[in-house]
Coordinates of C-alpha atoms and ligand atoms in Angstrom, one line a residue:
M936 CA 31.7 121.0 33.2
C937 CA 30.2 119.3 36.2
G938 CA 30.9 120.7 39.7
I939 CA 31.0 119.0 43.1
I940 CA 30.6 120.4 46.5
G941 CA 30.3 118.6 49.8
C942 CA 30.6 119.5 53.5
V943 CA 30.4 118.2 57.0
G944 CA 30.4 120.0 60.3
R945 CA 28.3 123.0 59.1
G946 CA 25.3 122.1 61.3
D947 CA 22.2 124.0 60.3
E948 CA 24.1 125.8 57.6
T949 CA 24.7 122.6 55.7
L950 CA 22.1 123.1 53.0
E951 CA 22.9 126.7 52.4
T952 CA 26.6 125.9 52.3
L953 CA 26.0 123.4 49.5
V954 CA 23.7 125.7 47.5
H955 CA 26.2 128.6 47.9
G956 CA 29.0 126.2 46.7
L957 CA 26.9 125.3 43.6
E958 CA 26.4 128.9 42.8
S959 CA 30.1 129.5 43.1
L960 CA 30.6 126.7 40.6
E961 CA 28.1 128.0 38.1
Y962 CA 30.9 129.5 36.0
R963 CA 32.0 125.9 35.0
G964 CA 28.8 125.6 33.0
Y965 CA 25.9 123.2 33.8
D966 CA 22.4 122.2 32.8
S967 CA 21.0 120.7 36.0
A968 CA 21.7 120.7 39.8
G969 CA 21.0 118.8 43.0
V970 CA 21.9 118.2 46.6
A971 CA 21.6 115.3 49.1
L972 CA 21.7 115.7 52.8
G973 CA 22.4 113.0 55.4
G974 CA 23.0 112.6 59.1
D975 CA 19.8 112.7 61.3
S976 CA 17.7 112.4 58.2
F977 CA 18.4 111.6 54.5
G978 CA 17.0 113.1 51.3
V979 CA 17.8 114.3 47.8
C980 CA 16.5 117.2 45.8
K981 CA 17.5 117.7 42.1
T982 CA 16.2 119.4 39.0
S983 CA 17.2 120.2 35.5
G984 CA 17.8 123.9 34.8
E985 CA 19.5 126.6 36.9
I986 CA 20.2 126.8 40.6
E987 CA 17.3 129.1 41.0
Q988 CA 15.1 126.2 40.0
L989 CA 16.8 124.0 42.5
R990 CA 16.2 126.7 45.2
A991 CA 12.5 126.7 44.2
A992 CA 12.4 122.9 44.4
L993 CA 14.1 123.0 47.8
A994 CA 11.5 125.5 49.1
E995 CA 8.8 122.8 48.4
Q996 CA 10.7 120.1 50.2
S997 CA 12.1 119.9 53.8
L998 CA 15.7 118.8 53.7
S999 CA 18.1 119.0 56.5
G1000 CA 21.2 117.2 57.7
S1001 CA 24.7 117.6 59.0
V1002 CA 26.5 116.2 56.0
G1003 CA 25.8 116.8 52.4
I1004 CA 26.8 116.7 48.8
G1005 CA 25.8 118.8 45.8
H1006 CA 26.4 118.8 42.1
T1007 CA 26.0 120.9 38.9
R1008 CA 25.8 118.6 35.9
W1009 CA 27.0 119.2 32.3
S1010 CA 25.4 116.5 30.3
T1011 CA 27.6 113.7 28.8
H1012 CA 25.4 110.6 29.2
G1013 CA 21.7 111.4 28.6
P1014 CA 20.0 114.8 28.2
P1015 CA 19.6 117.4 31.0
T1016 CA 16.5 116.0 32.7
D1017 CA 15.5 115.8 36.4
E1018 CA 16.2 112.1 36.4
N1019 CA 19.7 112.5 34.9
A1020 CA 20.6 115.2 37.4
H1021 CA 22.9 114.2 40.3
P1022 CA 22.9 113.0 43.1
H1023 CA 22.0 109.5 42.0
Q1024 CA 20.7 106.9 44.4
D1025 CA 20.5 103.2 44.7
C1026 CA 17.3 101.0 44.8
T1027 CA 16.8 101.5 48.6
G1028 CA 17.3 105.3 48.5
E1029 CA 20.0 105.0 51.3
V1030 CA 23.0 106.0 49.2
A1031 CA 23.6 109.3 47.3
V1032 CA 26.4 109.9 44.9
V1033 CA 27.7 112.8 42.8
H1034 CA 30.3 112.3 40.1
N1035 CA 32.4 114.3 37.6
G1036 CA 34.1 112.5 34.7
I1037 CA 33.3 109.5 32.6
I1038 CA 33.0 105.9 33.8
E1039 CA 34.2 104.0 30.8
N1040 CA 33.0 100.5 31.9
Y1041 CA 29.6 101.7 33.0
Q1042 CA 27.6 99.7 30.4
E1043 CA 29.1 96.4 31.6
L1044 CA 28.5 97.3 35.2
R1045 CA 25.0 98.4 34.4
D1046 CA 24.2 95.2 32.6
D1047 CA 25.5 93.1 35.5
L1048 CA 23.6 95.2 38.1
T1049 CA 20.4 95.0 36.0
A1050 CA 20.8 91.2 35.7
A1051 CA 21.2 91.1 39.5
G1052 CA 17.8 92.9 39.9
H1053 CA 18.8 96.6 40.3
T1054 CA 16.5 99.2 38.7
F1055 CA 18.0 102.2 37.0
K1056 CA 16.2 105.6 36.9
S1057 CA 18.6 107.6 34.8
E1058 CA 20.6 107.2 31.6
T1059 CA 23.8 108.3 33.3
D1060 CA 27.1 106.4 33.7
T1061 CA 27.1 107.7 37.4
E1062 CA 24.1 105.7 38.6
V1063 CA 26.1 102.5 38.6
V1064 CA 28.0 103.8 41.6
P1065 CA 25.2 103.9 44.2
H1066 CA 24.0 100.5 43.1
L1067 CA 27.5 99.1 43.5
I1068 CA 27.6 100.6 47.0
E1069 CA 24.2 99.2 47.7
D1070 CA 25.4 95.6 46.9
E1071 CA 28.4 96.0 49.2
L1072 CA 26.2 97.3 52.1
A1073 CA 23.8 94.4 51.5
S1074 CA 26.6 92.0 51.9
G1075 CA 27.6 93.4 55.2
A1076 CA 30.3 95.9 54.4
A1077 CA 30.6 99.1 56.5
P1078 CA 29.8 102.3 54.5
E1079 CA 33.5 103.3 54.0
A1080 CA 34.5 99.8 52.8
A1081 CA 31.4 99.7 50.6
V1082 CA 32.2 103.0 48.8
R1083 CA 35.9 102.0 48.5
T1084 CA 35.1 98.6 46.9
A1085 CA 32.5 100.2 44.6
V1086 CA 35.1 102.8 43.4
S1087 CA 37.7 100.1 42.8
Q1088 CA 35.4 98.6 40.1
L1089 CA 35.3 101.8 38.1
E1090 CA 37.4 102.4 35.0
G1091 CA 37.7 105.9 33.5
S1092 CA 37.9 109.4 35.1
Y1093 CA 36.0 110.3 38.2
A1094 CA 35.8 112.6 41.1
I1095 CA 33.2 111.1 43.4
A1096 CA 31.5 112.1 46.6
A1097 CA 29.0 109.8 48.4
I1098 CA 26.9 109.8 51.6
V1099 CA 25.1 106.8 53.2
D1100 CA 22.0 107.0 55.3
G1101 CA 22.7 106.7 59.0
T1102 CA 26.4 107.7 58.7
D1103 CA 27.6 111.2 59.6
A1104 CA 30.5 110.9 57.1
L1105 CA 31.2 111.9 53.5
F1106 CA 33.4 109.7 51.3
A1107 CA 35.3 110.9 48.3
A1108 CA 37.7 109.5 45.7
R1109 CA 39.4 110.7 42.5
N1110 CA 41.0 109.5 39.4
D1111 CA 41.9 111.9 36.5
S1112 CA 39.3 114.5 37.7
P1113 CA 40.1 117.3 40.2
L1114 CA 38.9 117.1 43.8
V1115 CA 40.1 119.5 46.6
I1116 CA 39.4 119.3 50.3
G1117 CA 38.8 122.5 52.3
V1118 CA 39.9 122.5 55.9
G1119 CA 37.6 124.8 57.8
L1120 CA 38.2 127.3 60.6
D1121 CA 37.7 126.1 64.1
A1122 CA 34.5 126.4 66.0
E1123 CA 35.5 129.7 67.7
G1124 CA 36.3 131.2 64.3
T1125 CA 39.8 132.2 65.4
G1126 CA 41.1 131.5 62.0
S1127 CA 43.4 128.7 62.9
T1128 CA 43.2 125.4 61.1
N1129 CA 41.7 122.7 63.1
L1130 CA 42.3 119.3 61.5
A1131 CA 40.6 117.5 64.3
N1132 CA 37.2 119.2 64.2
G1133 CA 36.6 120.5 60.7
P1134 CA 34.3 121.6 59.3
Y1135 CA 35.5 120.1 56.0
F1136 CA 34.5 120.7 52.5
I1137 CA 35.1 118.9 49.3
A1138 CA 34.8 120.4 45.8
S1139 CA 35.9 120.2 42.3
D1140 CA 37.3 123.7 42.5
V1141 CA 38.2 126.0 45.4
P1142 CA 35.7 128.9 44.8
A1143 CA 33.0 126.4 45.9
F1144 CA 34.1 126.8 49.6
R1145 CA 36.5 129.7 49.4
K1146 CA 34.0 131.8 51.4
Y1147 CA 34.6 129.5 54.4
T1148 CA 38.3 128.6 54.3
A1149 CA 41.5 129.2 52.5
Q1150 CA 43.2 126.0 53.7
V1151 CA 43.2 123.3 51.2
I1152 CA 44.4 119.7 50.6
Y1153 CA 44.6 118.4 47.0
L1154 CA 43.5 114.8 46.6
E1155 CA 45.7 112.8 44.2
D1156 CA 44.6 110.1 41.8
G1157 CA 43.8 106.8 43.6
E1158 CA 43.4 108.5 47.0
F1159 CA 40.3 108.1 49.1
A1160 CA 39.0 110.6 51.8
R1161 CA 36.7 110.1 54.7
L1162 CA 35.4 113.4 56.1
D1163 CA 33.5 113.5 59.4
G1164 CA 34.6 114.9 62.8
S1165 CA 38.1 114.3 61.4
L1166 CA 39.7 113.9 58.0
T1167 CA 41.4 110.7 56.9
V1168 CA 43.1 110.3 53.5
T1169 CA 44.2 106.9 52.4
G1170 CA 46.0 105.6 49.3
A1171 CA 44.8 102.9 46.9
D1172 CA 46.4 100.4 49.3
G1173 CA 44.2 101.6 52.2
Q1174 CA 47.1 103.0 54.1
P1175 CA 46.9 106.5 55.6
V1176 CA 48.6 109.3 53.5
E1177 CA 50.1 112.4 55.1
K1178 CA 48.7 115.4 53.2
A1179 CA 50.1 118.9 53.2
V1180 CA 47.6 121.8 53.9
E1181 CA 48.2 124.6 51.5
T1182 CA 46.9 128.2 51.7
I1183 CA 45.0 129.8 48.8
E1184 CA 46.2 133.4 48.5
W1185 CA 43.3 135.0 46.6
D1186 CA 40.5 136.8 48.4
P1187 CA 36.9 135.6 48.3
E1188 CA 36.0 139.2 47.1
E1189 CA 37.9 138.4 43.9
T1190 CA 35.2 136.0 43.0
G1191 CA 32.4 138.6 43.2
K1192 CA 31.2 140.8 40.4
S1193 CA 32.3 144.1 42.1
G1194 CA 29.4 146.1 40.6
Y1195 CA 30.0 144.9 37.0
D1196 CA 27.1 143.5 35.1
H1197 CA 29.1 140.4 34.2
Y1198 CA 32.2 138.6 35.4
M1199 CA 33.5 138.8 31.8
L1200 CA 33.5 142.6 31.9
K1201 CA 35.0 142.7 35.4
E1202 CA 37.7 140.3 34.2
I1203 CA 38.4 142.3 31.1
N1204 CA 38.9 145.4 33.3
E1205 CA 41.1 143.5 35.8
Q1206 CA 43.7 142.9 33.1
P1207 CA 46.1 145.7 34.1
R1208 CA 46.2 144.4 37.6
A1209 CA 46.5 140.8 36.5
L1210 CA 49.5 141.8 34.3
R1211 CA 51.1 143.6 37.2
Q1212 CA 50.7 140.5 39.3
C1213 CA 52.2 138.4 36.5
L1214 CA 55.3 140.6 36.1
R1215 CA 55.8 141.5 39.8
G1216 CA 59.2 140.5 41.1
R1217 CA 60.2 138.7 37.9
V1218 CA 61.5 141.6 35.8
D1219 CA 64.5 143.7 36.8
E1220 CA 64.5 146.6 34.4
L1221 CA 67.7 148.2 35.6
A1222 CA 69.7 145.0 35.2
S1223 CA 67.6 144.1 32.1
T1224 CA 67.0 140.6 33.4
V1225 CA 64.0 138.4 33.8
D1226 CA 64.0 135.8 36.6
V1227 CA 61.1 133.4 36.7
E1228 CA 61.0 130.8 39.4
S1229 CA 61.4 127.2 38.4
I1230 CA 62.3 127.7 34.7
G1231 CA 65.5 129.8 34.9
D1232 CA 67.7 126.8 34.1
L1233 CA 65.8 125.5 31.2
D1234 CA 67.6 125.8 27.9
P1235 CA 65.4 124.0 25.4
S1236 CA 66.6 123.2 21.9
G1237 CA 63.1 123.1 20.7
I1238 CA 59.5 123.5 22.0
Q1239 CA 56.3 121.8 21.4
F1240 CA 53.3 123.6 22.7
V1241 CA 50.0 121.8 23.4
A1242 CA 46.8 123.6 24.3
C1243 CA 43.1 124.0 23.5
G1244 CA 40.9 126.9 22.5
T1245 CA 42.1 130.3 23.8
S1246 CA 45.1 128.7 25.3
Y1247 CA 46.0 127.3 21.9
H1248 CA 46.0 130.9 20.5
A1249 CA 48.4 131.7 23.3
A1250 CA 50.5 128.7 22.1
L1251 CA 50.6 130.0 18.6
Y1252 CA 51.9 133.3 19.9
G1253 CA 54.4 131.6 22.2
S1254 CA 55.6 129.5 19.3
Q1255 CA 56.3 132.7 17.3
L1256 CA 58.3 134.2 20.2
F1257 CA 60.6 131.1 20.3
E1258 CA 60.9 130.9 16.5
Q1259 CA 61.9 134.6 16.4
A1260 CA 64.5 133.8 19.0
G1261 CA 65.9 131.0 16.8
V1262 CA 64.4 128.1 18.8
P1263 CA 62.4 125.7 16.6
S1264 CA 58.8 125.6 18.0
Q1265 CA 55.4 124.3 17.0
A1266 CA 52.0 124.8 18.5
Y1267 CA 49.7 121.7 18.5
L1268 CA 46.0 121.4 19.3
A1269 CA 46.2 119.2 22.4
S1270 CA 43.5 116.9 21.0
E1271 CA 45.6 116.2 17.9
Y1272 CA 49.0 115.8 19.7
A1273 CA 49.0 112.0 19.8
S1274 CA 49.4 112.0 16.0
S1275 CA 52.1 114.6 15.8
P1276 CA 55.8 114.0 15.3
P1277 CA 57.5 113.1 18.6
P1278 CA 59.7 115.6 20.4
I1279 CA 63.3 115.7 19.1
G1280 CA 66.4 115.6 21.4
D1281 CA 65.8 117.7 24.5
D1282 CA 62.7 119.4 23.2
L1283 CA 60.5 120.8 26.0
V1284 CA 56.7 120.1 25.8
V1285 CA 54.7 123.1 27.2
G1286 CA 51.1 122.7 28.1
I1287 CA 49.3 126.0 28.3
T1288 CA 46.1 125.7 30.3
Q1289 CA 44.4 128.3 32.4
S1290 CA 42.6 125.7 34.6
G1291 CA 45.3 123.1 34.6
E1292 CA 42.5 120.5 34.3
T1293 CA 41.6 120.4 30.6
A1294 CA 41.5 116.7 29.8
D1295 CA 42.8 117.1 26.2
T1296 CA 45.8 119.1 27.4
L1297 CA 46.6 116.7 30.3
S1298 CA 46.4 113.8 27.9
A1299 CA 48.8 115.4 25.5
L1300 CA 51.2 116.2 28.4
R1301 CA 51.0 112.6 29.5
E1302 CA 51.7 111.5 25.9
A1303 CA 54.8 113.8 25.9
K1304 CA 56.0 112.3 29.1
Q1305 CA 55.6 108.8 27.7
R1306 CA 57.7 110.0 24.7
G1307 CA 60.4 110.9 27.2
A1308 CA 60.0 114.7 27.0
E1309 CA 60.5 117.1 29.9
T1310 CA 57.2 119.0 30.5
L1311 CA 56.2 122.5 31.6
T1312 CA 52.8 123.9 32.2
V1313 CA 51.9 127.6 31.9
T1314 CA 48.8 127.8 34.1
N1315 CA 46.7 130.0 36.4
T1316 CA 45.9 127.3 38.9
V1317 CA 48.2 126.4 41.7
G1318 CA 47.8 122.8 42.7
S1319 CA 46.0 121.8 39.5
T1320 CA 46.6 118.4 37.9
A1321 CA 48.9 120.0 35.2
T1322 CA 51.1 121.5 37.9
R1323 CA 51.4 118.2 39.8
E1324 CA 52.1 116.1 36.7
C1325 CA 54.5 118.4 34.9
D1326 CA 58.2 118.8 35.7
H1327 CA 57.9 122.6 35.8
A1328 CA 55.1 125.2 36.3
L1329 CA 55.0 128.8 35.2
Y1330 CA 52.2 130.6 36.9
I1331 CA 50.4 133.4 35.1
R1332 CA 49.0 134.8 38.4
S1333 CA 45.8 136.2 36.9
G1334 CA 43.6 135.5 39.9
P1335 CA 40.4 133.5 39.6
E1336 CA 38.5 133.7 36.3
I1337 CA 34.8 133.0 36.6
G1338 CA 33.4 134.0 33.2
V1339 CA 33.4 131.1 30.9
A1340 CA 35.1 133.1 28.2
A1341 CA 38.9 133.4 29.0
T1342 CA 40.0 137.0 29.0
K1343 CA 42.5 138.1 31.6
T1344 CA 44.0 134.6 31.6
F1345 CA 44.8 135.0 27.9
A1346 CA 46.6 138.3 28.6
G1347 CA 48.4 136.5 31.5
Q1348 CA 49.4 133.7 29.2
L1349 CA 50.9 136.0 26.6
A1350 CA 52.7 138.0 29.3
A1351 CA 54.1 134.8 30.9
L1352 CA 55.2 133.5 27.5
N1353 CA 57.2 136.8 27.1
L1354 CA 58.8 136.2 30.5
F1355 CA 59.5 132.6 29.5
T1356 CA 61.4 133.5 26.3
L1357 CA 63.2 136.5 27.9
A1358 CA 64.3 134.3 30.9
T1359 CA 65.5 131.4 28.8
V1360 CA 66.5 132.0 25.2
E1361 CA 66.5 135.7 24.4
D1362 CA 69.6 137.9 24.4
S1363 CA 70.2 141.2 26.2
Q1364 CA 69.4 143.2 23.1
R1365 CA 66.0 141.6 22.9
R1366 CA 65.5 142.0 26.6
S1367 CA 66.3 145.7 26.5
S1368 CA 63.7 146.3 23.8
V1369 CA 60.9 144.1 25.3
I1370 CA 61.2 144.8 29.0
P1371 CA 60.2 148.5 28.9
A1372 CA 57.2 147.5 26.8
L1373 CA 56.2 145.0 29.4
R1374 CA 56.7 147.6 32.2
D1375 CA 54.3 149.9 30.3
L1376 CA 51.8 147.3 29.4
P1377 CA 49.5 147.5 32.4
G1378 CA 49.2 151.3 31.9
D1379 CA 48.8 151.0 28.2
M1380 CA 46.1 148.5 28.7
Q1381 CA 44.3 150.8 31.2
S1382 CA 44.4 153.5 28.6
V1383 CA 42.7 151.2 26.0
L1384 CA 40.1 150.3 28.6
D1385 CA 39.4 153.9 29.5
N1386 CA 39.2 155.2 25.9
S1387 CA 37.8 152.3 23.9
T1388 CA 34.9 153.0 21.6
A1389 CA 34.3 149.3 21.1
A1390 CA 30.7 149.6 22.5
E1391 CA 29.7 151.9 19.7
V1392 CA 31.2 149.7 17.1
A1393 CA 29.5 146.7 18.6
E1394 CA 26.1 148.5 18.6
E1395 CA 26.5 149.3 14.9
Y1396 CA 27.4 145.8 13.8
A1397 CA 25.6 143.6 16.4
T1398 CA 23.2 142.3 13.8
A1399 CA 25.8 141.7 11.1
E1400 CA 25.7 138.4 9.1
S1401 CA 29.2 137.4 10.0
F1402 CA 32.3 138.9 11.6
F1403 CA 35.8 138.5 10.2
F1404 CA 39.1 139.2 11.9
I1405 CA 42.5 139.5 10.1
G1406 CA 46.0 139.9 11.3
R1407 CA 49.6 138.9 10.6
R1408 CA 52.4 137.6 12.8
Y1409 CA 51.6 138.3 16.5
Q1410 CA 48.2 139.7 15.4
Y1411 CA 47.3 136.4 13.7
P1412 CA 46.6 134.5 17.0
V1413 CA 44.7 137.6 18.2
A1414 CA 42.5 137.5 15.1
L1415 CA 41.7 133.9 15.9
E1416 CA 41.0 134.8 19.5
G1417 CA 38.8 137.8 18.6
A1418 CA 36.7 135.5 16.5
L1419 CA 36.5 132.7 19.1
K1420 CA 35.5 135.2 21.8
L1421 CA 32.8 136.7 19.7
K1422 CA 31.2 133.5 18.6
E1423 CA 31.3 131.8 22.0
I1424 CA 29.4 134.6 23.8
S1425 CA 27.3 136.2 21.1
Y1426 CA 26.4 133.0 19.1
E1427 CA 27.1 134.9 15.9
H1428 CA 29.3 133.5 13.2
A1429 CA 32.9 134.8 13.3
E1430 CA 36.2 133.7 11.8
G1431 CA 39.7 134.8 12.2
F1432 CA 42.3 134.5 9.4
A1433 CA 45.9 135.2 8.7
A1434 CA 45.4 138.4 6.7
G1435 CA 47.2 137.0 3.7
E1436 CA 44.9 134.0 3.5
L1437 CA 41.7 136.0 2.8
K1438 CA 42.2 136.1 -0.9
H1439 CA 42.7 132.3 -1.0
G1440 CA 39.1 131.5 -0.4
P1441 CA 37.4 133.4 2.5
L1442 CA 37.1 136.6 0.4
A1443 CA 34.1 134.9 -1.3
L1444 CA 32.2 135.4 2.0
V1445 CA 32.9 139.1 2.3
T1446 CA 29.9 141.4 1.6
D1447 CA 28.6 144.7 2.9
Q1448 CA 27.0 142.6 5.8
T1449 CA 30.3 141.2 7.1
P1450 CA 32.4 143.7 9.1
V1451 CA 36.1 143.0 8.9
F1452 CA 38.3 143.8 11.9
A1453 CA 41.8 144.4 10.7
L1454 CA 44.7 144.4 13.2
V1455 CA 47.4 146.7 12.1
V1456 CA 50.5 147.5 14.2
G1457 CA 53.5 149.6 13.2
D1458 CA 54.3 150.8 9.7
G1459 CA 56.6 148.1 8.5
P1460 CA 56.2 145.7 5.6
I1461 CA 53.8 143.5 7.7
A1462 CA 51.5 146.4 8.4
R1463 CA 51.6 147.6 4.8
K1464 CA 50.5 144.2 3.6
T1465 CA 47.6 144.1 6.0
V1466 CA 46.6 147.6 4.7
G1467 CA 46.6 146.0 1.3
N1468 CA 44.2 143.4 2.5
I1469 CA 41.9 146.1 4.0
K1470 CA 41.7 147.6 0.5
E1471 CA 40.7 144.2 -0.9
V1472 CA 37.8 143.8 1.5
Q1473 CA 36.7 147.4 1.1
A1474 CA 36.5 147.0 -2.6
R1475 CA 33.9 144.2 -1.8
D1476 CA 31.9 146.8 0.2
A1477 CA 32.8 145.2 3.6
P1478 CA 32.7 147.7 6.6
V1479 CA 36.2 147.9 8.0
V1480 CA 37.2 148.4 11.6
A1481 CA 40.9 149.1 12.0
V1482 CA 42.4 148.1 15.3
T1483 CA 45.6 150.0 15.2
D1484 CA 48.3 152.1 16.8
G1485 CA 47.9 154.7 14.0
Q1486 CA 51.4 154.3 12.7
S1487 CA 50.3 153.0 9.3
N1488 CA 47.6 154.6 7.1
A1489 CA 45.1 151.8 8.0
A1490 CA 42.7 154.3 9.5
T1491 CA 42.3 156.1 6.1
Y1492 CA 40.5 153.1 4.7
A1493 CA 38.5 152.2 7.8
D1494 CA 34.9 153.0 8.7
H1495 CA 35.8 152.8 12.4
V1496 CA 39.1 152.9 14.3
L1497 CA 39.8 151.2 17.6
E1498 CA 43.0 152.8 18.9
I1499 CA 45.9 151.3 20.9
P1500 CA 49.0 153.1 22.1
E1501 CA 52.3 152.6 20.2
T1502 CA 54.5 149.9 21.8
N1503 CA 56.6 146.9 21.0
P1504 CA 54.7 144.6 18.5
R1505 CA 54.7 141.7 21.0
A1506 CA 53.0 143.9 23.6
A1507 CA 50.6 145.3 21.0
A1508 CA 49.0 141.9 20.7
L1509 CA 47.7 142.2 24.2
L1510 CA 46.3 145.6 23.5
T1511 CA 44.5 144.9 20.2
N1512 CA 43.1 141.8 22.0
V1513 CA 41.4 144.0 24.6
Q1514 CA 39.6 146.0 22.0
L1515 CA 38.3 142.7 20.5
Q1516 CA 37.3 141.4 23.9
L1517 CA 35.2 144.5 24.4
V1518 CA 33.7 144.2 20.9
A1519 CA 32.7 140.6 21.7
Y1520 CA 31.3 141.6 25.1
H1521 CA 29.2 144.5 23.7
V1522 CA 27.9 142.5 20.7
A1523 CA 26.7 139.8 23.1
D1524 CA 25.3 142.3 25.5
N1525 CA 23.4 144.0 22.6
L1526 CA 21.9 140.7 21.7
G1527 CA 20.9 139.9 25.3
R1528 CA 23.1 136.7 25.6
P1529 CA 23.9 135.1 28.9
I1530 CA 27.5 136.3 28.7
D1531 CA 29.0 134.5 31.7
K1532 CA 27.4 131.2 30.9
P1533 CA 27.1 130.7 27.2
R1534 CA 25.1 127.8 26.1
N1535 CA 26.7 124.4 25.7
L1536 CA 30.1 125.6 27.0
A1537 CA 32.0 124.9 30.2
K1538 CA 34.8 126.7 32.0
S1539 CA 36.8 123.6 32.7
V1540 CA 36.6 120.9 30.0
T1541 CA 37.4 117.8 31.9
V1542 CA 36.4 115.2 29.3
E1543 CA 38.3 114.4 26.0
Ligands
F6R952 C1 37.4 130.2 25.4 C2 38.0 129.3 26.5 C3 38.4 127.9 26.0 C4 39.6 127.5 26.9 C5 39.9 126.0 26.6 C6 41.1 125.6 27.3 O1 37.1 131.5 26.0 O2 38.0 129.7 27.6 O3 38.6 127.9 24.7 O4 40.7 128.3 26.5 O5 38.8 125.2 27.0 O6 41.0 125.8 28.7 P1 42.3 125.8 29.6 O7 43.1 127.0 29.3 O8 41.7 125.8 31.0 O9 43.0 124.5 29.3

């Protein structure tokens, strides 16, 4: 999704700060990029393609200034061309604007502006904004008032940053799209926050400026910020708003690749640590209790989960945990939630979202609130919109995830969902069987990472026609997740099924060119049935990869085995999943795909 960076007070470093910020936002996915600088001079440089291409274009153009904005665009209105890249300008070239989100009334505004004599250069919804500002300036408004009035005419979702020629200030506003302000270190670099002098940054996500500061202020819907030598935030009524400065706890190092070829591989390998962080201080093994901040008193009679993509797979897993504990529960795709049955009684609605900014999930959570439900978000992102709008937040504490494919955050979601059930609805017997497995989970996961032969399996099957994944109960969401991971980064066809469903249709697709990954844990009736399904696909000549703890005889029928340690079946889901993450990674690597930035995908999907 689009990314915004802006800064003031960085002197000669302004341009480099913007480009660095854009590079830090690359993980969100984009197809064009650009910057605008103002202050002593005023200019814009933008291009379709990657930031390397923007750097090349900048080398051809002399651009300097003390205030600036930058943008990575993920196309919604119009293809990824130079003209459609942000920043967008007005007719006079004195205004530059970057925008995330969708302006729903842009066509009417564009028609009116065109009729009034404005000329548009792009097909974007965004371009109406600089022209609206231009009209206000022409009628004598000061730059801040001009931007404010222009923004007040917009309907839809937006995070906007604008600069105006001849003004050393940056203006920003948001509605339904994230925007965070970074409060820089003082001029002496003593590390103290200096609200009076800046420098200040504005971005759609903290990594864009985390190198320079850990002090942040989250802008709320309807708020307007002016950043220059000082920072002023005002509400929709124009009155100043007192904002709290919060400190981001993760280190900028955490957003580097640390020697790995890809963020995805780094993040897969970070999972043991991410799990330790998730569990730390929340589980008391001696007392066999789980204490999770903010949710301890919840006693839901039923749960509705809402989520998208990988987080939806976590929701399916979470819903099984609650069902097993006797609490009726259902997982909904967030984009379908509006047509689902309303919550009953004191049902809790739980939005699972790594980013806390996914538009479909936020919209489902808002729908739930309207229906009168109490809401909780399970998220990785402190200060995200989901955390601010929900009644409760359960943090997965995975640390920043840069690769577009969710990996360590899925593990964090499953671990947090275990904490959630253990802390609220599960009895001491269940706690005493699950808590030791959670304690061992980081170590078990490390052993999977250290001993996995997934790279060899991936090499053998990288050119297969299709990949199928089958599993039952807790392994069913993992099968879906294994297929999603593989298709999104390798561009190969993959599907996950409940193992019992194969014979009801998908078996027709199974051939000797379609490896089947079968997830088999334990040696109970569930495992035995999945072994039966393995035999069915083997009889159709499909190569079989058993991902198993070796308790059943699944390995006997498999061409390859990816092993996991024996543990509680709930914890085993996180371990089989690591093997599938590694398979997906190595298949994509064998095929030479751009693993961290798969085509057409975005890290944070902020449009519905
Ligand atoms: C897949 C992936 C997506 C996200 C989905 C929801 O690897 O990352 O399917 O899971 O877009 O994102 P969040 O969890 O941020 O709401």
